[in-house]
Tab-separated table of C-alpha atoms and ligand atoms in Angstrom:
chain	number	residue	atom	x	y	z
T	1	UNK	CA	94.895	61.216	77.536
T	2	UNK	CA	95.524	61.120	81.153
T	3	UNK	CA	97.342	63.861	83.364
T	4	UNK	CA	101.178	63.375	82.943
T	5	UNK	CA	102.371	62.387	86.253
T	6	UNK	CA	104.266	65.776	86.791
T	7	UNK	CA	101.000	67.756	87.381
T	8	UNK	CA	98.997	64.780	89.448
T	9	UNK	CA	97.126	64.692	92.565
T	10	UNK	CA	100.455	64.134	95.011
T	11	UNK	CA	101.858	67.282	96.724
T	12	UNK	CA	105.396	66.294	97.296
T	13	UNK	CA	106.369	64.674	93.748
T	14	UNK	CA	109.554	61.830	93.640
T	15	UNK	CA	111.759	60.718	91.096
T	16	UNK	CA	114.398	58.316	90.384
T	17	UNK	CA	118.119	60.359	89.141
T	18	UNK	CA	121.105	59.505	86.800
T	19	UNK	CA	120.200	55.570	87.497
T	20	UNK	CA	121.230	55.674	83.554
T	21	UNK	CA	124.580	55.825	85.191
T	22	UNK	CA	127.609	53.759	86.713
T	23	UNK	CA	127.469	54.792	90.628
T	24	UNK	CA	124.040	56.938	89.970
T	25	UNK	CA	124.870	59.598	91.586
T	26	UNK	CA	127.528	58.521	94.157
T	27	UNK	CA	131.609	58.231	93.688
T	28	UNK	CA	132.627	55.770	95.528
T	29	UNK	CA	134.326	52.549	95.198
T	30	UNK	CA	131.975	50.396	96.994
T	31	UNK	CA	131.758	46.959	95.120
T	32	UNK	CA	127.811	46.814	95.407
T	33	UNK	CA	127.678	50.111	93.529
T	34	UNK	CA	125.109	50.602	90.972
T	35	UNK	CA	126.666	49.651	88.021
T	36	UNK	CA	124.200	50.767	85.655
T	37	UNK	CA	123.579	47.340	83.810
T	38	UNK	CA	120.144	47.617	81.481
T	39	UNK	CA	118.593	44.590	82.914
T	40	UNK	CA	118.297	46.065	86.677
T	41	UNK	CA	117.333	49.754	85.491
T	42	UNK	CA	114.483	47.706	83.704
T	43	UNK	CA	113.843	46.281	86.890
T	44	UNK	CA	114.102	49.905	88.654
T	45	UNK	CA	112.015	51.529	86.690
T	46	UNK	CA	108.902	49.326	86.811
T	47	UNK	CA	109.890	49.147	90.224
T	48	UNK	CA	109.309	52.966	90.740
T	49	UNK	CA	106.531	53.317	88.063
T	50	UNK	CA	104.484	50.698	90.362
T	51	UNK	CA	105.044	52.489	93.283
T	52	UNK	CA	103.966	55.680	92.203
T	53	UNK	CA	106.955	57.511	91.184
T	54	UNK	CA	106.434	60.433	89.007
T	55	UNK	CA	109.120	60.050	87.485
T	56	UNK	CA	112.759	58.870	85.881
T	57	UNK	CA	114.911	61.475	85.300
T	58	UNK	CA	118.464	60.540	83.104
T	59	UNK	CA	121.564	62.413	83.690
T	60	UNK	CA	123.285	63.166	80.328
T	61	UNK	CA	127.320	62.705	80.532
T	62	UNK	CA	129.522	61.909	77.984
T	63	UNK	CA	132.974	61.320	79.744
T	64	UNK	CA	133.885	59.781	82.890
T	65	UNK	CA	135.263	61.285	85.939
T	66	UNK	CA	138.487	59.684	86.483
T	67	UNK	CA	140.057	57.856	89.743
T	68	UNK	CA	139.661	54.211	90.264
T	69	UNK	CA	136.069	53.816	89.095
T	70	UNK	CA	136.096	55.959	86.267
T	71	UNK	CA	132.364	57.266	87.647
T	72	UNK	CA	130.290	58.225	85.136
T	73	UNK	CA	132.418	56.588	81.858
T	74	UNK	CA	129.098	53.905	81.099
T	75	UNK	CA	126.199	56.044	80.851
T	76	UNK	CA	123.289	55.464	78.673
T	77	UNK	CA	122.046	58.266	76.256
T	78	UNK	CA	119.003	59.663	77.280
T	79	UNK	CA	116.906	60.219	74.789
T	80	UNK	CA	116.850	56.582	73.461
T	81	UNK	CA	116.528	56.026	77.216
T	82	UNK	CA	113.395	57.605	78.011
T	83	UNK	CA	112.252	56.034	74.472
T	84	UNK	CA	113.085	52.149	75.851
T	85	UNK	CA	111.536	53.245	79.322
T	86	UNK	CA	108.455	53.975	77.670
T	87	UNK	CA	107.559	50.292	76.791
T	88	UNK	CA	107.941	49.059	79.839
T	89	UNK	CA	106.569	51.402	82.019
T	90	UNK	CA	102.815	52.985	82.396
T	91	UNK	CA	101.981	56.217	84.038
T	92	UNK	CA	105.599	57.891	85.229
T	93	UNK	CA	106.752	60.213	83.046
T	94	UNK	CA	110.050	59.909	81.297
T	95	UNK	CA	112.382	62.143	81.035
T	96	UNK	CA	115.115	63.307	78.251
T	97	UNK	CA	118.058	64.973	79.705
T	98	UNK	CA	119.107	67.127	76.266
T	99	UNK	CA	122.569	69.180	75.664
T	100	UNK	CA	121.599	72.519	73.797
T	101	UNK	CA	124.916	72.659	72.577
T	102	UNK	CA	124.738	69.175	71.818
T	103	UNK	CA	121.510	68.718	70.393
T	104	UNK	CA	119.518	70.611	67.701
T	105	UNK	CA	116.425	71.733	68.355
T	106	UNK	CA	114.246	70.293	65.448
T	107	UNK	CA	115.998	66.593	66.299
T	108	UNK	CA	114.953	67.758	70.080
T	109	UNK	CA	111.525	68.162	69.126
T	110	UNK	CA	110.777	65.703	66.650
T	111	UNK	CA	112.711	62.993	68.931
T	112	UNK	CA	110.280	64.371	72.590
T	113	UNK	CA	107.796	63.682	70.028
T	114	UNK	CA	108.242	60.275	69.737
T	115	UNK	CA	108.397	59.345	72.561
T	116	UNK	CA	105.582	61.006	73.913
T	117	UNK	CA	103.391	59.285	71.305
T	118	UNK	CA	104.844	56.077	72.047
T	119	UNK	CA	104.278	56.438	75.470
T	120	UNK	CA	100.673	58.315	75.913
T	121	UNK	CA	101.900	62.050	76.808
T	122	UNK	CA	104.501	60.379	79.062
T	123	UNK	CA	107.364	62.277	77.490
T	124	UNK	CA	109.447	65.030	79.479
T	125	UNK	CA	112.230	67.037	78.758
T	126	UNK	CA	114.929	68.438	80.863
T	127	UNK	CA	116.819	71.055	78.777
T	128	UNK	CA	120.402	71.268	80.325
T	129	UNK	CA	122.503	74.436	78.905
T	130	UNK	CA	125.633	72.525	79.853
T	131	UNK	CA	129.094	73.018	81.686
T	132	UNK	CA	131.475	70.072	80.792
T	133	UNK	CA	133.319	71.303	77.776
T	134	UNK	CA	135.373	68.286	77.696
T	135	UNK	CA	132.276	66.561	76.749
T	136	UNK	CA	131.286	69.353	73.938
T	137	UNK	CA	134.832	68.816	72.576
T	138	UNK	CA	133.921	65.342	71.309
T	139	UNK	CA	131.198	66.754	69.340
T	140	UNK	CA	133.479	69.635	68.403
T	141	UNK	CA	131.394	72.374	69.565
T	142	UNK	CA	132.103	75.348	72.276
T	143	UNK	CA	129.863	76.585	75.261
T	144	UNK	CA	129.044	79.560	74.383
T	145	UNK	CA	129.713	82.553	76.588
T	146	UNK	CA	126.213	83.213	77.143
T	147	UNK	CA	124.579	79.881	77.515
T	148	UNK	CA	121.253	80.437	77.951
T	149	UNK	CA	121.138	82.999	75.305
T	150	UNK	CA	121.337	79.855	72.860
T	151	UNK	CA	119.351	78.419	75.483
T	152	UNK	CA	116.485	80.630	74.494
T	153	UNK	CA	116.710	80.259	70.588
T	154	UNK	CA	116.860	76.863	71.029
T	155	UNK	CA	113.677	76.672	72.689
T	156	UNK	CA	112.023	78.610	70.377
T	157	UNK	CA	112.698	76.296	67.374
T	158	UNK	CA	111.791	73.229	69.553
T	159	UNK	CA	108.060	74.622	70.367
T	160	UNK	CA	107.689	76.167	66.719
T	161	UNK	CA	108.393	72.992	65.605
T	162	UNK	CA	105.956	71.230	67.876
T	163	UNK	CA	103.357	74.222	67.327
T	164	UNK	CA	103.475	72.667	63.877
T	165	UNK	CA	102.086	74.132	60.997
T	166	UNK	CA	103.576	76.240	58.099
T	167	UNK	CA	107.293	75.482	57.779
T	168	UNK	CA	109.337	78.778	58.944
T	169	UNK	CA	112.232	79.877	59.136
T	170	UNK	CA	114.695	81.284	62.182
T	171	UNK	CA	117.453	83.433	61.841
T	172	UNK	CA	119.140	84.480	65.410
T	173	UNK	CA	122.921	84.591	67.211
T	174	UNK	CA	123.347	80.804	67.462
T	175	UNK	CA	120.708	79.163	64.744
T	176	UNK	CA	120.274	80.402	61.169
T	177	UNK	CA	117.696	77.395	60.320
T	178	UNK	CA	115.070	77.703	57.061
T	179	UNK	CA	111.589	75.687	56.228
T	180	UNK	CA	111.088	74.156	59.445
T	181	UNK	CA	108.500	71.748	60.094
T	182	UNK	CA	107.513	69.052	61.712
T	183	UNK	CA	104.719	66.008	62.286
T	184	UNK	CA	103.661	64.642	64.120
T	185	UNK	CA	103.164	66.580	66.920
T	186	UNK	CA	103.444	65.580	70.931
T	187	UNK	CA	101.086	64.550	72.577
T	188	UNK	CA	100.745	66.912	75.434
T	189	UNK	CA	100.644	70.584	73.830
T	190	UNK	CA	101.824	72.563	73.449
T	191	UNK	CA	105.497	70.917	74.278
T	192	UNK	CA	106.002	67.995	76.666
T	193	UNK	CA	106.418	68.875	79.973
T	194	UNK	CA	109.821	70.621	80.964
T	195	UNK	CA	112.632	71.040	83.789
T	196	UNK	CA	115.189	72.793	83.576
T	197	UNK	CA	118.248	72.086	85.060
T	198	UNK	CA	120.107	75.056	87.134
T	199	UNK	CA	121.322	77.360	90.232
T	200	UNK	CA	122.663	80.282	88.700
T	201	UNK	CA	119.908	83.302	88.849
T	202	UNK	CA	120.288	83.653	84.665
T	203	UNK	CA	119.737	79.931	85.091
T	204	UNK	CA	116.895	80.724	86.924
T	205	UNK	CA	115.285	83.499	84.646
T	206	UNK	CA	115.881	80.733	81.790
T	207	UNK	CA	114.036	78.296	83.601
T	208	UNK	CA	111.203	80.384	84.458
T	209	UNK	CA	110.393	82.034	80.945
T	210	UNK	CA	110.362	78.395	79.443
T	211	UNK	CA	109.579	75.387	81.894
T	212	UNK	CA	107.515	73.949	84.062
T	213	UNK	CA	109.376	73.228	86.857
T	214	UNK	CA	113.379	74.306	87.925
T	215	UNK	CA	115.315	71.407	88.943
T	216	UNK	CA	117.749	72.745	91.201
T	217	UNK	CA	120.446	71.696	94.243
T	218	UNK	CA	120.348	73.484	97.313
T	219	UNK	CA	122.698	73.334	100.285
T	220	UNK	CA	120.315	73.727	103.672
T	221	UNK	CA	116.990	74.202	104.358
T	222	UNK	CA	117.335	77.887	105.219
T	223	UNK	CA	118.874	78.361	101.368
T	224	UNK	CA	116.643	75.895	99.540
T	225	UNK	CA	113.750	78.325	101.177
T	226	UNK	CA	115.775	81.785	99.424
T	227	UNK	CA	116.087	79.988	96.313
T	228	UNK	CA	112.304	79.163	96.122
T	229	UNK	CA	111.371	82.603	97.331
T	230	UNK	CA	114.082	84.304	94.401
T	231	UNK	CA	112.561	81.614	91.866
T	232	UNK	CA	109.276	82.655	92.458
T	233	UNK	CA	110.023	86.631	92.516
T	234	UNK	CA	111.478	85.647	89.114
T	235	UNK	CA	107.917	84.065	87.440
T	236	UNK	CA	105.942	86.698	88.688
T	237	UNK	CA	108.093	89.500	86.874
T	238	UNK	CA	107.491	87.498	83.784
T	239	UNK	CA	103.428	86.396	84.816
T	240	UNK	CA	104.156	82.871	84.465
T	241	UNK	CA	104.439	79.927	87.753
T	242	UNK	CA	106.823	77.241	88.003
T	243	UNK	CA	107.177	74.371	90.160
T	244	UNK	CA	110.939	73.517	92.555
T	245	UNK	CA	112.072	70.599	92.041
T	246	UNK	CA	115.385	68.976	93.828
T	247	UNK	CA	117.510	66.670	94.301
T	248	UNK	CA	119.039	64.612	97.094
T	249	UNK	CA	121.362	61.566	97.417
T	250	UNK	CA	119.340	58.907	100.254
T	251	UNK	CA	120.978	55.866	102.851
T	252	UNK	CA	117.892	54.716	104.541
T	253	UNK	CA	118.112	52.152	107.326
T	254	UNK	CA	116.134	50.776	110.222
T	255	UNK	CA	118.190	52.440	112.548
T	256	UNK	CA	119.703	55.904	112.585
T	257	UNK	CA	123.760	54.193	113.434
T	258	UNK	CA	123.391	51.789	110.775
T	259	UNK	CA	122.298	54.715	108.112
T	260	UNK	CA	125.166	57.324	109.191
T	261	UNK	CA	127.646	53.993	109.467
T	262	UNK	CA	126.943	53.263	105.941
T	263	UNK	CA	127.454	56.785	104.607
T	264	UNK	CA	130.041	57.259	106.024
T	265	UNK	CA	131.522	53.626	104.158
T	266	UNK	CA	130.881	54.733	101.101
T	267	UNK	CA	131.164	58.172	100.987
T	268	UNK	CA	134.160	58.692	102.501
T	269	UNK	CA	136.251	55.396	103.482
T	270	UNK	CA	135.033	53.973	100.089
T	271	UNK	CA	134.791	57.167	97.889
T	272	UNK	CA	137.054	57.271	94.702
T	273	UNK	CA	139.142	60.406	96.247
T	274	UNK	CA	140.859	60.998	92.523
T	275	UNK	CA	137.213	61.065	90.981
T	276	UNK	CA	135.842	62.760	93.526
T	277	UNK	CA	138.449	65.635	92.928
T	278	UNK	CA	138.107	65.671	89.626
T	279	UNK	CA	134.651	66.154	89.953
T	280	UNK	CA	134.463	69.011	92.268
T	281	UNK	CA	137.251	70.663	90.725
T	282	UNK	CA	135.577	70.992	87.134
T	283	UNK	CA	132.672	71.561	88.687
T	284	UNK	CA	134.399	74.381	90.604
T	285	UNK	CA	135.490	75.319	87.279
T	286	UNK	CA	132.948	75.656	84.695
T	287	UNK	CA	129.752	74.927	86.485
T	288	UNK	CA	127.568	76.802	88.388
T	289	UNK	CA	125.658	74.288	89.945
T	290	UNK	CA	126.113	74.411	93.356
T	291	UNK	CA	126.281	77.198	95.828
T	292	UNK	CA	130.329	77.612	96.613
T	293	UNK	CA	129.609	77.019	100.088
T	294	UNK	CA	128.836	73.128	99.269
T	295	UNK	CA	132.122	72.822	97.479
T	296	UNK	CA	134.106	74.172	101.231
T	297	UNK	CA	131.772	72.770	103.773
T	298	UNK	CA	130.259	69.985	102.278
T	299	UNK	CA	132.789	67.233	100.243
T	300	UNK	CA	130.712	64.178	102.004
T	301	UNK	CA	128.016	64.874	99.620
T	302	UNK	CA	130.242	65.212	96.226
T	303	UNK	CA	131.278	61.550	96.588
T	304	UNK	CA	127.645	60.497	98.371
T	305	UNK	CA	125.550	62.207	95.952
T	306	UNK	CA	127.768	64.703	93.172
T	307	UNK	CA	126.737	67.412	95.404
T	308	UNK	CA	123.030	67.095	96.384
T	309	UNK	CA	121.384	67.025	99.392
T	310	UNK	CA	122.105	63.939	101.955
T	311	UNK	CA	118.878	62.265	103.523
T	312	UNK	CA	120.689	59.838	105.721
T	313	UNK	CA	119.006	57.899	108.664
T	314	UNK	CA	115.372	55.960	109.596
T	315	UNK	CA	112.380	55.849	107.256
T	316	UNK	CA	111.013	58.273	110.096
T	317	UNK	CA	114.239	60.520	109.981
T	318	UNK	CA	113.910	60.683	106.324
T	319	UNK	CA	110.079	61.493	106.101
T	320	UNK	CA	110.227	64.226	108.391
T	321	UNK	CA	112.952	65.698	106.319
T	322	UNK	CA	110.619	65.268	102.954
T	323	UNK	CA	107.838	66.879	104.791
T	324	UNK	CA	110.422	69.851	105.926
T	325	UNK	CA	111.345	70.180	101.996
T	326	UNK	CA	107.578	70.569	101.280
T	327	UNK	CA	106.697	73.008	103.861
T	328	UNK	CA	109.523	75.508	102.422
T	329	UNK	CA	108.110	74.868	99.007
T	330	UNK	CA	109.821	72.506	97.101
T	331	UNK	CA	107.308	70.812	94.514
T	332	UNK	CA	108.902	67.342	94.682
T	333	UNK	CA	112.383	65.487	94.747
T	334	UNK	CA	114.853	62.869	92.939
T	335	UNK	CA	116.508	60.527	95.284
T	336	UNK	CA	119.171	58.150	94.333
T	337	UNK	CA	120.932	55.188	95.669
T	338	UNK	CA	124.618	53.567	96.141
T	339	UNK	CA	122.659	50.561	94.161
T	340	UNK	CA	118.889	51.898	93.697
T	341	UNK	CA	117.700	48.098	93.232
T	342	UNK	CA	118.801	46.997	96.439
T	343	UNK	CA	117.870	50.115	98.481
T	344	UNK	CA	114.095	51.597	96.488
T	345	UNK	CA	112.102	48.420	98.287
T	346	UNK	CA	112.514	49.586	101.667
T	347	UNK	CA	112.275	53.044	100.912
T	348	UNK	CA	108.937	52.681	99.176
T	349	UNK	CA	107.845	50.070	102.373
T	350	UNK	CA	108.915	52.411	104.895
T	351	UNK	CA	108.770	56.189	103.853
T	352	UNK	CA	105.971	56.341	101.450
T	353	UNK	CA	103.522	55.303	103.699
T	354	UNK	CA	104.709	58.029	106.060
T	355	UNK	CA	104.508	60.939	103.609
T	356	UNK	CA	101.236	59.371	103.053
T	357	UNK	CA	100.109	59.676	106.236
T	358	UNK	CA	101.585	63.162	105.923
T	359	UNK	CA	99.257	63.913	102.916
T	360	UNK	CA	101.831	64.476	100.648
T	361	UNK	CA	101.081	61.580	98.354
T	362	UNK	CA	98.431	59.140	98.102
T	363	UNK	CA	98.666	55.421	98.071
T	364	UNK	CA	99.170	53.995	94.627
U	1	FMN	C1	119.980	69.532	89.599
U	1	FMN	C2	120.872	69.706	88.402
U	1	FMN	C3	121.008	68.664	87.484
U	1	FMN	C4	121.867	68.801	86.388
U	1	FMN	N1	122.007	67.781	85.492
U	1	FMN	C5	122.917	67.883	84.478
U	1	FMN	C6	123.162	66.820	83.580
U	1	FMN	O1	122.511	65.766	83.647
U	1	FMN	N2	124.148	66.984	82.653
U	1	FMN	C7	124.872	68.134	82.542
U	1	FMN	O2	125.755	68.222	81.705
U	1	FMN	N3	124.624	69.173	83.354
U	1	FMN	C8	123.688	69.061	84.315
U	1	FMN	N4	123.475	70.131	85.152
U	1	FMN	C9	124.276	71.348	84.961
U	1	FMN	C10	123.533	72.429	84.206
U	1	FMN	O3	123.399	72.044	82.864
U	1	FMN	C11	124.306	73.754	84.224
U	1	FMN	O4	125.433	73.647	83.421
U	1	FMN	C12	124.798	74.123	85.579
U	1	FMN	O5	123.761	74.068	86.514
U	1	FMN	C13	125.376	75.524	85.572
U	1	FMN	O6	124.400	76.390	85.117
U	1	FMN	P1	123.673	77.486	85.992
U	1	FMN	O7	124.350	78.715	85.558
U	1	FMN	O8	122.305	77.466	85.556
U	1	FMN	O9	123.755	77.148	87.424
U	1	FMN	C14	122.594	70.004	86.232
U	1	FMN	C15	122.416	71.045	87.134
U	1	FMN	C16	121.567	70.920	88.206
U	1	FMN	C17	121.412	72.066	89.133
């Protein structure tokens, strides 16, 4: 088996975010929005796979977001996702964003492992604890107060049942579960690779003692550096490393006018206000996913990007500001697009070749 993508040769890693999803990761009413139709994210993802993308990260929503557009309402599930990806894509890895409330943990596992024989140790998971409790209503189930406490059972059954072996059984808080097995097993061992998906520091000590990489947002350089450095601090107390990942919303243009023109369109002329609002305000709510700060200074980026981190300008402009992400210590990044389709070609002419020249990634 080859390396999965998520531990290869390139420094600075990239991904493609919640293109499972109507407006990706922007809220705005834009007509060219990504709409989130299976035929183009076919086309996206061998689009990215080709040009060296390590890899295609789902968002996993169940309910829409209100306002005009109803952001978020079509979203494909993203297990059978990464599952469908697999066949038409060769060395990115694909990723399943899973609900632990939503989920169970021996349908988790057997499910990764599926798709990560189907698609030669291509499989990923990104374990989300959850905040929308909306969402867990339609499956009739509660967050529970301490999240990542289930978090942590649930992980256990998922690699026992990947360990494979004797059947056993698990008795803790949230799972009372008896004769557990499983076959066959994935491909990479002894789990598929694994983000987690958090900001809060028991989000952080969750993501350390079981994945391979955080996938977190971050609000400025300066901050994005602390969270590294506290992430970090974190590993060592438990001996283990883990990779920073990100995640940024990107309007790249030839010239700097025409890139700040256009965000400025879409993300606030254009944005779907009601949705917007909606957004932030459960977010606000029952989410700890963003340092309060971005919810007060930063509102541009809820309806550019749900929150994340703007790149907006010139292929040169957007490089440096890669580069700047890598020096702090971020392993890698997701960007997304108003309409990814449109918008990945001349990113991938433009600022790949740059970070290349940069040494961050090689040619592909
Ligand atoms: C970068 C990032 C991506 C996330 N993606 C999802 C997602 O796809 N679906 C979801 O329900 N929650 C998602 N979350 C929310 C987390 O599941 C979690 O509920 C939230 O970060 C609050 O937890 P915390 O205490 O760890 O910060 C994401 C969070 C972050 C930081």
């Amino acid at each position: 088996m080859s390396v999965n993508a998520m531990f290869g040769r390139n420094r600075f890693k990239l991904g493609i975010f919640s293109a499972n999803a109507d407006g990706g990761l922007a809220i705005t009413r834009v007509p060219e929005r990504w709409r989130a139709g299976w035929a183009e994210i076919a086309d996206l993802a061998r689009l990215a796979d080709r040009a060296g993308f390590e890899f295609f990260l789902p968002i996993a929503r169940w309910k829409g977001f209100g306002g005009e557009t109803n952001a978020r309402h079509h979203s494909f599930e993203t297990i059978s996702f990464a599952a469908a990806l697999s066949g038409l894509t060769e060395q990115m890895t694909l990723f399943a964003t899973v609900h632990v409330p939503i989920v169970p943990p021996v349908f988790a596992a057997k499910a990764l492992a599926t798709i990560d024989q189907a698609s030669g140790g291509r499989a990923g998971l990104n374990i989300v604890c959850g905040w929308n409790q909306p969402e867990f209503d339609m499956f009739g189930v509660t967050k529970a107060e301490a999240v990542y406490d289930q978090g942590y059972e649930w992980y256990e059954i998922f690699v026992g049942v990947l360990k494979g072996g004797d059947p056993f059984d698990y008795k803790g808080q949230y799972y009372d579960v008896k004769g557990v097995e499983g076959a066959p097993q994935s491909v990479q061992m002894p789990r598929p690779v694994m983000l987690s998906a958090a900001f809060s520091p028991p989000g952080r000590d969750f993501a350390v003692k079981t994945s391979d990489c955080l996938f977190t947002t971050f609000a400025t350089i300066e901050d994005g550096a602390e969270t590294i450095a506290d992430t970090r601090e974190r590993a060592e107390k438990v001996g283990r490393e883990i990779d920073v990942y990100t995640t940024c919303h990107v309007v790249c243009r030839p010239s700097q006018a025409e890139a700040e023109d256009y965000y400025e369109h879409y993300a606030v002329e254009m944005a779907d206000r009601a949705a917007v609002d909606q957004h932030m305000e459960m977010k606000k709510s029952m989410s700890f996913s963003h340092d309060p700060k971005v919810f007060r200074d930063y509102r541009k980026r809820f309806a550019g990007g749900a929150g994340t981190y703007p790149l907006i300008g010139t292929p040169e402009r957007i490089a440096e500001e890669l580069a700047a992400m890598h020096e702090i210590g971020f392993a890698g990044t997701t960007v997304s697009f108003v309409n990814f389709l449109d918008e990945l070609p001349f990113f991938v002419q433009m600022v790949l070749p740059k970070l290349e020249a940069a040494g961050l990634r090689v040619a592909s």
